[in-house]
């Protein structure tokens, strides 16, 4: 058979018709963009965050795309609320095929000497512990369903190299990347894939301190090859790739989506004279 005849539609591999995706932190920012993107590709969406009215607004946007949306108000840092989220999803749709662990927080700006136990616990509780236990619960369900699945975690470029002043956040995001590999290793046998996206500064409420001030924005822009910070939809493309069969042979990996910032830093390091001697 000629190669052209064997070619299967690649566009079809990006489709999510008949799938159900659970997106945490789906009420705004990167989570909203991912939820809308996955819905546009055909998935029905379960959205969760703490404020129901915000979720209902996004649910209406999803419905306008012709897909079903279920808003579930919950604090994913409270592990006892996980059961209710999954139950609501199963009661409504009967299955979960995609989990996007997007909800995250960055509260502890400053020196390591300023970090107290409360800031550590809140950051690690949401950015790491909640992801571990929600993934454990949802992938147990995927394993029972017997049809594979895809988990997409949202880390940060600070998981590769810390930003000064964002210590606990960077530690939590680095750990999410390792968590991704750990789940991937164990769940591959069930065709449940687990991958991660590491965005750099993206125009959302969480990162306002890094871009609202004109000076900070210029500094960030100068650090990227593309000369600008990211928009939320630019993370949704990576999420659709990882959630869908387009990435069917990829698991345990973290995609750095940073406008070339990392490569700029490598270049800068190479050109520092005392490092190149
Ligand atoms: N923006 C960036 O520059 C950037 C860069 C790298 C990585 N990231 C990562 O991308 C992810 C999304 O961030 P974003 O920038 O889109 O932030 P965002 O605009 O602040 O949105 C955060 C979302 O998470 C929800 N959320 C927060 N705490 C929650 C909790 N305890 N339980 C349930 N939901 C909760 C928020 O809704 P409620 O407040 O109503 O609960 C909201 O829907 C995070 O993991 C973040 O670390 C962002």
PDB file of C-alpha atoms and ligand atoms in Angstrom:
ATOM      1  CA  UNK A   1       0.000   0.000   0.000  1.00  0.00           C
ATOM      2  CA  UNK A   2       1.321   3.444  -0.869  1.00  0.00           C
ATOM      3  CA  UNK A   3       2.249   5.693   2.044  1.00  0.00           C
ATOM      4  CA  UNK A   4      -0.421   8.245   1.047  1.00  0.00           C
ATOM      5  CA  UNK A   5      -3.143   5.577   1.312  1.00  0.00           C
ATOM      6  CA  UNK A   6      -2.004   4.513   4.794  1.00  0.00           C
ATOM      7  CA  UNK A   7      -2.016   8.085   6.139  1.00  0.00           C
ATOM      8  CA  UNK A   8      -4.555   8.487   8.896  1.00  0.00           C
ATOM      9  CA  UNK A   9      -6.061  11.938   9.453  1.00  0.00           C
ATOM     10  CA  UNK A  10      -3.843  13.822  11.852  1.00  0.00           C
ATOM     11  CA  UNK A  11      -6.541  16.422  12.445  1.00  0.00           C
ATOM     12  CA  UNK A  12      -8.828  13.594  13.648  1.00  0.00           C
ATOM     13  CA  UNK A  13      -6.247  12.736  16.310  1.00  0.00           C
ATOM     14  CA  UNK A  14      -6.723  16.180  17.842  1.00  0.00           C
ATOM     15  CA  UNK A  15     -10.495  15.610  18.170  1.00  0.00           C
ATOM     16  CA  UNK A  16     -11.986  14.799  21.588  1.00  0.00           C
ATOM     17  CA  UNK A  17     -15.534  13.860  20.573  1.00  0.00           C
ATOM     18  CA  UNK A  18     -17.192  11.639  23.188  1.00  0.00           C
ATOM     19  CA  UNK A  19     -14.543  12.438  25.825  1.00  0.00           C
ATOM     20  CA  UNK A  20     -15.061  14.096  29.190  1.00  0.00           C
ATOM     21  CA  UNK A  21     -12.398  16.397  30.625  1.00  0.00           C
ATOM     22  CA  UNK A  22     -12.128  17.562  34.221  1.00  0.00           C
ATOM     23  CA  UNK A  23     -10.331  20.917  34.424  1.00  0.00           C
ATOM     24  CA  UNK A  24      -9.361  22.347  37.815  1.00  0.00           C
ATOM     25  CA  UNK A  25      -9.116  26.124  38.071  1.00  0.00           C
ATOM     26  CA  UNK A  26     -11.292  26.337  34.971  1.00  0.00           C
ATOM     27  CA  UNK A  27     -12.975  29.612  35.865  1.00  0.00           C
ATOM     28  CA  UNK A  28     -10.343  31.993  34.491  1.00  0.00           C
ATOM     29  CA  UNK A  29      -6.867  32.389  33.042  1.00  0.00           C
ATOM     30  CA  UNK A  30      -5.078  29.352  31.631  1.00  0.00           C
ATOM     31  CA  UNK A  31      -7.694  26.900  32.951  1.00  0.00           C
ATOM     32  CA  UNK A  32     -10.534  28.729  31.189  1.00  0.00           C
ATOM     33  CA  UNK A  33      -8.594  28.797  27.910  1.00  0.00           C
ATOM     34  CA  UNK A  34      -7.852  25.075  28.185  1.00  0.00           C
ATOM     35  CA  UNK A  35     -11.482  24.235  29.054  1.00  0.00           C
ATOM     36  CA  UNK A  36     -12.769  26.191  26.042  1.00  0.00           C
ATOM     37  CA  UNK A  37     -10.109  24.709  23.776  1.00  0.00           C
ATOM     38  CA  UNK A  38     -10.893  21.128  24.766  1.00  0.00           C
ATOM     39  CA  UNK A  39     -14.621  21.840  24.358  1.00  0.00           C
ATOM     40  CA  UNK A  40     -14.036  23.250  20.885  1.00  0.00           C
ATOM     41  CA  UNK A  41     -12.268  19.975  20.053  1.00  0.00           C
ATOM     42  CA  UNK A  42     -15.402  18.063  21.083  1.00  0.00           C
ATOM     43  CA  UNK A  43     -15.054  17.255  24.799  1.00  0.00           C
ATOM     44  CA  UNK A  44     -17.672  17.802  27.460  1.00  0.00           C
ATOM     45  CA  UNK A  45     -16.156  19.626  30.406  1.00  0.00           C
ATOM     46  CA  UNK A  46     -16.354  19.399  34.180  1.00  0.00           C
ATOM     47  CA  UNK A  47     -15.052  22.674  35.578  1.00  0.00           C
ATOM     48  CA  UNK A  48     -13.989  23.188  39.134  1.00  0.00           C
ATOM     49  CA  UNK A  49     -12.782  26.144  41.219  1.00  0.00           C
ATOM     50  CA  UNK A  50     -13.979  27.781  44.422  1.00  0.00           C
ATOM     51  CA  UNK A  51     -16.499  30.305  43.041  1.00  0.00           C
ATOM     52  CA  UNK A  52     -19.619  28.972  41.360  1.00  0.00           C
ATOM     53  CA  UNK A  53     -20.688  32.210  39.572  1.00  0.00           C
ATOM     54  CA  UNK A  54     -17.312  32.383  37.748  1.00  0.00           C
ATOM     55  CA  UNK A  55     -17.626  28.723  36.755  1.00  0.00           C
ATOM     56  CA  UNK A  56     -21.157  29.290  35.487  1.00  0.00           C
ATOM     57  CA  UNK A  57     -19.916  32.054  33.186  1.00  0.00           C
ATOM     58  CA  UNK A  58     -17.370  29.697  31.586  1.00  0.00           C
ATOM     59  CA  UNK A  59     -19.930  26.873  31.488  1.00  0.00           C
ATOM     60  CA  UNK A  60     -22.196  29.134  29.421  1.00  0.00           C
ATOM     61  CA  UNK A  61     -19.297  29.820  27.022  1.00  0.00           C
ATOM     62  CA  UNK A  62     -18.747  26.065  26.638  1.00  0.00           C
ATOM     63  CA  UNK A  63     -22.431  25.472  25.988  1.00  0.00           C
ATOM     64  CA  UNK A  64     -22.320  28.165  23.309  1.00  0.00           C
ATOM     65  CA  UNK A  65     -19.704  25.965  21.580  1.00  0.00           C
ATOM     66  CA  UNK A  66     -22.264  23.140  21.527  1.00  0.00           C
ATOM     67  CA  UNK A  67     -20.706  21.074  24.322  1.00  0.00           C
ATOM     68  CA  UNK A  68     -21.968  20.180  27.787  1.00  0.00           C
ATOM     69  CA  UNK A  69     -20.414  21.772  30.859  1.00  0.00           C
ATOM     70  CA  UNK A  70     -20.759  20.900  34.528  1.00  0.00           C
ATOM     71  CA  UNK A  71     -19.552  23.537  37.003  1.00  0.00           C
ATOM     72  CA  UNK A  72     -18.581  22.108  40.408  1.00  0.00           C
ATOM     73  CA  UNK A  73     -17.583  24.567  43.138  1.00  0.00           C
ATOM     74  CA  UNK A  74     -14.848  23.029  45.293  1.00  0.00           C
ATOM     75  CA  UNK A  75     -11.541  23.810  46.916  1.00  0.00           C
ATOM     76  CA  UNK A  76      -9.167  21.196  45.503  1.00  0.00           C
ATOM     77  CA  UNK A  77      -6.696  21.883  48.324  1.00  0.00           C
ATOM     78  CA  UNK A  78      -9.234  20.234  50.614  1.00  0.00           C
ATOM     79  CA  UNK A  79      -8.745  16.583  49.762  1.00  0.00           C
ATOM     80  CA  UNK A  80     -12.086  15.637  51.311  1.00  0.00           C
ATOM     81  CA  UNK A  81     -13.792  17.572  48.481  1.00  0.00           C
ATOM     82  CA  UNK A  82     -12.236  15.414  45.737  1.00  0.00           C
ATOM     83  CA  UNK A  83     -14.754  12.620  46.109  1.00  0.00           C
ATOM     84  CA  UNK A  84     -17.634  15.047  45.476  1.00  0.00           C
ATOM     85  CA  UNK A  85     -15.989  16.443  42.312  1.00  0.00           C
ATOM     86  CA  UNK A  86     -15.457  12.992  40.807  1.00  0.00           C
ATOM     87  CA  UNK A  87     -18.903  11.782  41.869  1.00  0.00           C
ATOM     88  CA  UNK A  88     -20.564  14.819  40.241  1.00  0.00           C
ATOM     89  CA  UNK A  89     -18.647  14.136  37.011  1.00  0.00           C
ATOM     90  CA  UNK A  90     -19.515  10.431  36.950  1.00  0.00           C
ATOM     91  CA  UNK A  91     -23.165  11.026  37.889  1.00  0.00           C
ATOM     92  CA  UNK A  92     -23.517  13.444  34.982  1.00  0.00           C
ATOM     93  CA  UNK A  93     -21.338  11.879  32.285  1.00  0.00           C
ATOM     94  CA  UNK A  94     -20.526   8.310  33.425  1.00  0.00           C
ATOM     95  CA  UNK A  95     -16.790   8.622  32.725  1.00  0.00           C
ATOM     96  CA  UNK A  96     -13.717  10.894  32.895  1.00  0.00           C
ATOM     97  CA  UNK A  97     -11.133  10.583  30.122  1.00  0.00           C
ATOM     98  CA  UNK A  98      -8.961  13.661  30.636  1.00  0.00           C
ATOM     99  CA  UNK A  99      -7.788  15.371  33.816  1.00  0.00           C
ATOM    100  CA  UNK A 100      -6.184  18.819  33.667  1.00  0.00           C
ATOM    101  CA  UNK A 101      -4.553  19.721  36.989  1.00  0.00           C
ATOM    102  CA  UNK A 102      -4.361  23.459  36.454  1.00  0.00           C
ATOM    103  CA  UNK A 103      -5.422  25.174  39.718  1.00  0.00           C
ATOM    104  CA  UNK A 104      -2.400  26.710  41.365  1.00  0.00           C
ATOM    105  CA  UNK A 105      -1.281  29.529  43.593  1.00  0.00           C
ATOM    106  CA  UNK A 106       1.748  31.716  44.083  1.00  0.00           C
ATOM    107  CA  UNK A 107       1.360  33.484  47.409  1.00  0.00           C
ATOM    108  CA  UNK A 108       4.842  33.471  48.881  1.00  0.00           C
ATOM    109  CA  UNK A 109       6.885  36.179  47.121  1.00  0.00           C
ATOM    110  CA  UNK A 110      10.118  37.166  48.876  1.00  0.00           C
ATOM    111  CA  UNK A 111      13.224  35.743  50.460  1.00  0.00           C
ATOM    112  CA  UNK A 112      13.403  32.150  51.697  1.00  0.00           C
ATOM    113  CA  UNK A 113      13.793  33.754  55.148  1.00  0.00           C
ATOM    114  CA  UNK A 114      10.268  35.199  54.858  1.00  0.00           C
ATOM    115  CA  UNK A 115       8.561  31.875  54.131  1.00  0.00           C
ATOM    116  CA  UNK A 116       6.472  30.671  57.038  1.00  0.00           C
ATOM    117  CA  UNK A 117       4.840  27.297  57.497  1.00  0.00           C
ATOM    118  CA  UNK A 118       1.417  28.584  56.473  1.00  0.00           C
ATOM    119  CA  UNK A 119       2.681  29.846  53.098  1.00  0.00           C
ATOM    120  CA  UNK A 120       4.541  26.567  52.564  1.00  0.00           C
ATOM    121  CA  UNK A 121       1.448  24.484  53.408  1.00  0.00           C
ATOM    122  CA  UNK A 122      -0.955  26.516  51.224  1.00  0.00           C
ATOM    123  CA  UNK A 123       1.394  26.481  48.221  1.00  0.00           C
ATOM    124  CA  UNK A 124       2.401  22.843  48.513  1.00  0.00           C
ATOM    125  CA  UNK A 125      -1.145  21.850  49.459  1.00  0.00           C
ATOM    126  CA  UNK A 126      -2.653  23.209  46.248  1.00  0.00           C
ATOM    127  CA  UNK A 127       0.246  23.021  43.781  1.00  0.00           C
ATOM    128  CA  UNK A 128       1.461  19.534  44.707  1.00  0.00           C
ATOM    129  CA  UNK A 129      -0.528  17.533  47.274  1.00  0.00           C
ATOM    130  CA  UNK A 130      -3.911  18.239  45.662  1.00  0.00           C
ATOM    131  CA  UNK A 131      -2.554  17.187  42.264  1.00  0.00           C
ATOM    132  CA  UNK A 132      -1.178  13.919  43.643  1.00  0.00           C
ATOM    133  CA  UNK A 133      -4.416  12.896  45.338  1.00  0.00           C
ATOM    134  CA  UNK A 134      -6.835  14.099  42.660  1.00  0.00           C
ATOM    135  CA  UNK A 135      -4.749  12.299  40.035  1.00  0.00           C
ATOM    136  CA  UNK A 136      -4.705   9.191  42.190  1.00  0.00           C
ATOM    137  CA  UNK A 137      -8.504   9.258  42.464  1.00  0.00           C
ATOM    138  CA  UNK A 138      -9.255  10.092  38.832  1.00  0.00           C
ATOM    139  CA  UNK A 139      -6.732   7.665  37.325  1.00  0.00           C
ATOM    140  CA  UNK A 140      -8.098   4.874  39.545  1.00  0.00           C
ATOM    141  CA  UNK A 141     -11.415   5.582  37.853  1.00  0.00           C
ATOM    142  CA  UNK A 142      -9.776   5.657  34.393  1.00  0.00           C
ATOM    143  CA  UNK A 143      -8.167   2.288  35.146  1.00  0.00           C
ATOM    144  CA  UNK A 144     -11.598   0.815  35.992  1.00  0.00           C
ATOM    145  CA  UNK A 145     -13.068   2.308  32.814  1.00  0.00           C
ATOM    146  CA  UNK A 146     -10.415   0.392  30.851  1.00  0.00           C
ATOM    147  CA  UNK A 147     -10.133   2.865  27.979  1.00  0.00           C
ATOM    148  CA  UNK A 148      -6.938   4.658  28.887  1.00  0.00           C
ATOM    149  CA  UNK A 149      -6.830   8.368  29.610  1.00  0.00           C
ATOM    150  CA  UNK A 150      -4.699  11.466  29.668  1.00  0.00           C
ATOM    151  CA  UNK A 151      -3.553  13.634  32.577  1.00  0.00           C
ATOM    152  CA  UNK A 152      -2.157  17.094  31.882  1.00  0.00           C
ATOM    153  CA  UNK A 153      -0.487  18.899  34.761  1.00  0.00           C
ATOM    154  CA  UNK A 154       0.365  22.580  34.741  1.00  0.00           C
ATOM    155  CA  UNK A 155       3.802  23.293  36.133  1.00  0.00           C
ATOM    156  CA  UNK A 156       5.825  26.450  35.380  1.00  0.00           C
ATOM    157  CA  UNK A 157       9.131  27.386  33.799  1.00  0.00           C
ATOM    158  CA  UNK A 158      10.183  28.041  37.398  1.00  0.00           C
ATOM    159  CA  UNK A 159      10.039  24.256  37.797  1.00  0.00           C
ATOM    160  CA  UNK A 160      13.123  24.108  35.565  1.00  0.00           C
ATOM    161  CA  UNK A 161      14.972  27.057  37.101  1.00  0.00           C
ATOM    162  CA  UNK A 162      13.776  29.165  40.021  1.00  0.00           C
ATOM    163  CA  UNK A 163      12.850  32.837  39.790  1.00  0.00           C
ATOM    164  CA  UNK A 164      14.456  34.740  42.634  1.00  0.00           C
ATOM    165  CA  UNK A 165      11.752  35.467  45.209  1.00  0.00           C
ATOM    166  CA  UNK A 166       9.386  32.622  44.268  1.00  0.00           C
ATOM    167  CA  UNK A 167      11.045  29.853  46.224  1.00  0.00           C
ATOM    168  CA  UNK A 168       8.206  27.629  47.450  1.00  0.00           C
ATOM    169  CA  UNK A 169       6.293  28.051  44.192  1.00  0.00           C
ATOM    170  CA  UNK A 170       9.330  26.939  42.175  1.00  0.00           C
ATOM    171  CA  UNK A 171       9.908  23.953  44.470  1.00  0.00           C
ATOM    172  CA  UNK A 172       6.255  22.900  44.109  1.00  0.00           C
ATOM    173  CA  UNK A 173       6.361  23.215  40.304  1.00  0.00           C
ATOM    174  CA  UNK A 174       9.613  21.243  40.005  1.00  0.00           C
ATOM    175  CA  UNK A 175       7.971  18.511  42.069  1.00  0.00           C
ATOM    176  CA  UNK A 176       4.907  18.503  39.778  1.00  0.00           C
ATOM    177  CA  UNK A 177       7.190  17.638  36.874  1.00  0.00           C
ATOM    178  CA  UNK A 178       8.580  14.667  38.798  1.00  0.00           C
ATOM    179  CA  UNK A 179       5.064  13.701  39.936  1.00  0.00           C
ATOM    180  CA  UNK A 180       4.129  13.624  36.250  1.00  0.00           C
ATOM    181  CA  UNK A 181       6.924  11.165  35.459  1.00  0.00           C
ATOM    182  CA  UNK A 182       6.084   9.029  38.500  1.00  0.00           C
ATOM    183  CA  UNK A 183       2.408   8.625  37.513  1.00  0.00           C
ATOM    184  CA  UNK A 184       3.346   8.078  33.861  1.00  0.00           C
ATOM    185  CA  UNK A 185       5.707   5.267  34.788  1.00  0.00           C
ATOM    186  CA  UNK A 186       3.061   3.380  36.734  1.00  0.00           C
ATOM    187  CA  UNK A 187       0.033   4.082  34.540  1.00  0.00           C
ATOM    188  CA  UNK A 188       1.480   3.410  31.103  1.00  0.00           C
ATOM    189  CA  UNK A 189       0.397  -0.229  31.384  1.00  0.00           C
ATOM    190  CA  UNK A 190      -3.232   1.009  31.386  1.00  0.00           C
ATOM    191  CA  UNK A 191      -2.627   3.398  28.476  1.00  0.00           C
ATOM    192  CA  UNK A 192      -3.133   6.305  30.867  1.00  0.00           C
ATOM    193  CA  UNK A 193      -0.637   8.973  29.865  1.00  0.00           C
ATOM    194  CA  UNK A 194       0.565  11.742  32.124  1.00  0.00           C
ATOM    195  CA  UNK A 195       2.306  14.843  30.804  1.00  0.00           C
ATOM    196  CA  UNK A 196       2.953  18.376  31.953  1.00  0.00           C
ATOM    197  CA  UNK A 197       3.088  21.912  30.556  1.00  0.00           C
ATOM    198  CA  UNK A 198       5.523  24.456  31.967  1.00  0.00           C
ATOM    199  CA  UNK A 199       4.340  27.935  30.941  1.00  0.00           C
ATOM    200  CA  UNK A 200       6.385  31.068  31.420  1.00  0.00           C
ATOM    201  CA  UNK A 201       4.709  34.369  32.322  1.00  0.00           C
ATOM    202  CA  UNK A 202       1.187  34.345  30.906  1.00  0.00           C
ATOM    203  CA  UNK A 203      -1.240  37.268  31.085  1.00  0.00           C
ATOM    204  CA  UNK A 204      -3.542  36.130  33.935  1.00  0.00           C
ATOM    205  CA  UNK A 205      -4.540  37.319  37.385  1.00  0.00           C
ATOM    206  CA  UNK A 206      -2.017  35.006  39.087  1.00  0.00           C
ATOM    207  CA  UNK A 207       0.972  36.667  37.448  1.00  0.00           C
ATOM    208  CA  UNK A 208      -0.258  40.291  37.504  1.00  0.00           C
ATOM    209  CA  UNK A 209       2.695  41.343  39.673  1.00  0.00           C
ATOM    210  CA  UNK A 210       5.032  40.307  36.840  1.00  0.00           C
ATOM    211  CA  UNK A 211       3.313  42.129  33.956  1.00  0.00           C
ATOM    212  CA  UNK A 212       0.960  44.893  35.140  1.00  0.00           C
ATOM    213  CA  UNK A 213       3.823  47.234  35.877  1.00  0.00           C
ATOM    214  CA  UNK A 214       5.219  48.535  32.553  1.00  0.00           C
ATOM    215  CA  UNK A 215       8.844  48.178  33.695  1.00  0.00           C
ATOM    216  CA  UNK A 216       8.409  44.559  34.796  1.00  0.00           C
ATOM    217  CA  UNK A 217       6.604  43.753  31.552  1.00  0.00           C
ATOM    218  CA  UNK A 218       9.419  45.226  29.427  1.00  0.00           C
ATOM    219  CA  UNK A 219      12.025  43.236  31.371  1.00  0.00           C
ATOM    220  CA  UNK A 220      10.090  39.986  30.828  1.00  0.00           C
ATOM    221  CA  UNK A 221       9.575  40.766  27.153  1.00  0.00           C
ATOM    222  CA  UNK A 222      13.289  41.407  26.636  1.00  0.00           C
ATOM    223  CA  UNK A 223      14.063  37.975  28.132  1.00  0.00           C
ATOM    224  CA  UNK A 224      12.096  36.047  25.525  1.00  0.00           C
ATOM    225  CA  UNK A 225      13.068  35.281  21.950  1.00  0.00           C
ATOM    226  CA  UNK A 226       9.545  36.170  20.828  1.00  0.00           C
ATOM    227  CA  UNK A 227       9.696  39.512  22.646  1.00  0.00           C
ATOM    228  CA  UNK A 228       6.407  39.212  24.527  1.00  0.00           C
ATOM    229  CA  UNK A 229       4.701  37.333  27.349  1.00  0.00           C
ATOM    230  CA  UNK A 230       2.151  34.569  26.625  1.00  0.00           C
ATOM    231  CA  UNK A 231      -1.627  34.757  26.335  1.00  0.00           C
ATOM    232  CA  UNK A 232      -3.687  31.983  28.013  1.00  0.00           C
ATOM    233  CA  UNK A 233      -4.775  30.456  24.675  1.00  0.00           C
ATOM    234  CA  UNK A 234      -1.135  29.773  23.857  1.00  0.00           C
ATOM    235  CA  UNK A 235      -1.125  27.169  26.643  1.00  0.00           C
ATOM    236  CA  UNK A 236      -4.385  25.634  25.407  1.00  0.00           C
ATOM    237  CA  UNK A 237      -2.771  24.357  22.188  1.00  0.00           C
ATOM    238  CA  UNK A 238      -0.207  22.400  24.169  1.00  0.00           C
ATOM    239  CA  UNK A 239      -2.971  21.076  26.435  1.00  0.00           C
ATOM    240  CA  UNK A 240      -5.047  19.878  23.469  1.00  0.00           C
ATOM    241  CA  UNK A 241      -2.010  18.119  22.017  1.00  0.00           C
ATOM    242  CA  UNK A 242      -1.272  16.348  25.310  1.00  0.00           C
ATOM    243  CA  UNK A 243      -4.916  15.535  26.089  1.00  0.00           C
ATOM    244  CA  UNK A 244      -5.623  14.035  22.670  1.00  0.00           C
ATOM    245  CA  UNK A 245      -4.394  11.085  20.627  1.00  0.00           C
ATOM    246  CA  UNK A 246      -2.146  13.528  18.756  1.00  0.00           C
ATOM    247  CA  UNK A 247       0.356  12.798  21.543  1.00  0.00           C
ATOM    248  CA  UNK A 248      -0.451   9.074  21.857  1.00  0.00           C
ATOM    249  CA  UNK A 249       3.226   8.042  22.116  1.00  0.00           C
ATOM    250  CA  UNK A 250       4.184  10.682  24.662  1.00  0.00           C
ATOM    251  CA  UNK A 251       4.087  10.239  28.425  1.00  0.00           C
ATOM    252  CA  UNK A 252       6.019  11.389  31.478  1.00  0.00           C
ATOM    253  CA  UNK A 253       7.223  14.573  29.776  1.00  0.00           C
ATOM    254  CA  UNK A 254       7.100  18.290  30.491  1.00  0.00           C
ATOM    255  CA  UNK A 255       6.640  20.705  27.584  1.00  0.00           C
ATOM    256  CA  UNK A 256       8.293  24.065  28.204  1.00  0.00           C
ATOM    257  CA  UNK A 257       6.140  26.772  26.573  1.00  0.00           C
ATOM    258  CA  UNK A 258       8.145  29.897  27.265  1.00  0.00           C
ATOM    259  CA  UNK A 259       8.540  31.982  24.104  1.00  0.00           C
ATOM    260  CA  UNK A 260      12.207  31.004  23.989  1.00  0.00           C
ATOM    261  CA  UNK A 261      13.115  32.447  27.369  1.00  0.00           C
ATOM    262  CA  UNK A 262      15.134  29.387  28.398  1.00  0.00           C
ATOM    263  CA  UNK A 263      17.169  29.441  25.203  1.00  0.00           C
ATOM    264  CA  UNK A 264      17.863  33.148  25.694  1.00  0.00           C
ATOM    265  CA  UNK A 265      19.253  32.388  29.143  1.00  0.00           C
ATOM    266  CA  UNK A 266      21.444  29.582  27.799  1.00  0.00           C
ATOM    267  CA  UNK A 267      22.761  31.986  25.197  1.00  0.00           C
ATOM    268  CA  UNK A 268      23.429  34.646  27.807  1.00  0.00           C
ATOM    269  CA  UNK A 269      25.334  32.130  29.925  1.00  0.00           C
ATOM    270  CA  UNK A 270      27.493  31.137  26.952  1.00  0.00           C
ATOM    271  CA  UNK A 271      28.399  34.743  26.265  1.00  0.00           C
ATOM    272  CA  UNK A 272      29.437  35.576  29.815  1.00  0.00           C
ATOM    273  CA  UNK A 273      33.256  35.626  29.366  1.00  0.00           C
ATOM    274  CA  UNK A 274      34.261  33.952  32.623  1.00  0.00           C
ATOM    275  CA  UNK A 275      31.905  31.008  31.924  1.00  0.00           C
ATOM    276  CA  UNK A 276      33.216  30.370  28.421  1.00  0.00           C
ATOM    277  CA  UNK A 277      36.933  30.280  29.285  1.00  0.00           C
TER     278      UNK A 277
HETATM  279  N1  LIG B   1       0.031  32.984  34.672  1.00  0.00           N
HETATM  280  C1  LIG B   1       1.301  32.624  34.632  1.00  0.00           C
HETATM  281  O1  LIG B   1       2.202  33.446  34.334  1.00  0.00           O
HETATM  282  C2  LIG B   1       1.699  31.205  34.918  1.00  0.00           C
HETATM  283  C3  LIG B   1       3.012  30.815  34.594  1.00  0.00           C
HETATM  284  C4  LIG B   1       3.402  29.512  34.859  1.00  0.00           C
HETATM  285  C5  LIG B   1       2.510  28.627  35.410  1.00  0.00           C
HETATM  286  N2  LIG B   1       1.226  29.026  35.723  1.00  0.00           N
HETATM  287  C6  LIG B   1       0.332  28.045  36.314  1.00  0.00           C
HETATM  288  O2  LIG B   1      -0.841  27.956  35.545  1.00  0.00           O
HETATM  289  C7  LIG B   1      -1.932  27.532  36.375  1.00  0.00           C
HETATM  290  C8  LIG B   1      -3.119  28.461  36.162  1.00  0.00           C
HETATM  291  O3  LIG B   1      -2.724  29.752  36.568  1.00  0.00           O
HETATM  292  P1  LIG B   1      -3.400  31.094  36.031  1.00  0.00           P
HETATM  293  O4  LIG B   1      -2.279  31.997  35.742  1.00  0.00           O
HETATM  294  O5  LIG B   1      -4.411  30.805  35.014  1.00  0.00           O
HETATM  295  O6  LIG B   1      -4.074  31.590  37.395  1.00  0.00           O
HETATM  296  P2  LIG B   1      -5.442  32.369  37.707  1.00  0.00           P
HETATM  297  O7  LIG B   1      -5.831  33.228  36.588  1.00  0.00           O
HETATM  298  O8  LIG B   1      -5.219  32.962  39.048  1.00  0.00           O
HETATM  299  O9  LIG B   1      -6.497  31.170  37.810  1.00  0.00           O
HETATM  300  C9  LIG B   1      -6.376  30.227  38.840  1.00  0.00           C
HETATM  301  C10 LIG B   1      -7.568  29.312  38.791  1.00  0.00           C
HETATM  302  O10 LIG B   1      -7.451  28.354  39.843  1.00  0.00           O
HETATM  303  C11 LIG B   1      -8.596  28.449  40.697  1.00  0.00           C
HETATM  304  N3  LIG B   1      -8.197  28.123  42.059  1.00  0.00           N
HETATM  305  C12 LIG B   1      -7.326  28.797  42.836  1.00  0.00           C
HETATM  306  N4  LIG B   1      -7.228  28.201  44.027  1.00  0.00           N
HETATM  307  C13 LIG B   1      -8.054  27.127  44.001  1.00  0.00           C
HETATM  308  C14 LIG B   1      -8.398  26.116  44.930  1.00  0.00           C
HETATM  309  N5  LIG B   1      -7.856  26.081  46.153  1.00  0.00           N
HETATM  310  N6  LIG B   1      -9.286  25.166  44.561  1.00  0.00           N
HETATM  311  C15 LIG B   1      -9.850  25.189  43.329  1.00  0.00           C
HETATM  312  N7  LIG B   1      -9.562  26.109  42.407  1.00  0.00           N
HETATM  313  C16 LIG B   1      -8.672  27.074  42.743  1.00  0.00           C
HETATM  314  C17 LIG B   1      -9.086  29.885  40.505  1.00  0.00           C
HETATM  315  O11 LIG B   1     -10.453  30.065  40.843  1.00  0.00           O
HETATM  316  P3  LIG B   1     -10.937  30.479  42.351  1.00  0.00           P
HETATM  317  O12 LIG B   1      -9.977  31.506  42.853  1.00  0.00           O
HETATM  318  O13 LIG B   1     -12.320  30.976  42.169  1.00  0.00           O
HETATM  319  O14 LIG B   1     -10.878  29.196  43.147  1.00  0.00           O
HETATM  320  C18 LIG B   1      -8.888  30.034  39.017  1.00  0.00           C
HETATM  321  O15 LIG B   1      -9.901  29.361  38.319  1.00  0.00           O
HETATM  322  C19 LIG B   1      -1.383  27.520  37.799  1.00  0.00           C
HETATM  323  O16 LIG B   1      -1.024  26.213  38.175  1.00  0.00           O
HETATM  324  C20 LIG B   1      -0.144  28.390  37.713  1.00  0.00           C
HETATM  325  O17 LIG B   1       0.803  28.097  38.687  1.00  0.00           O
HETATM  326  C21 LIG B   1       0.802  30.300  35.477  1.00  0.00           C
END
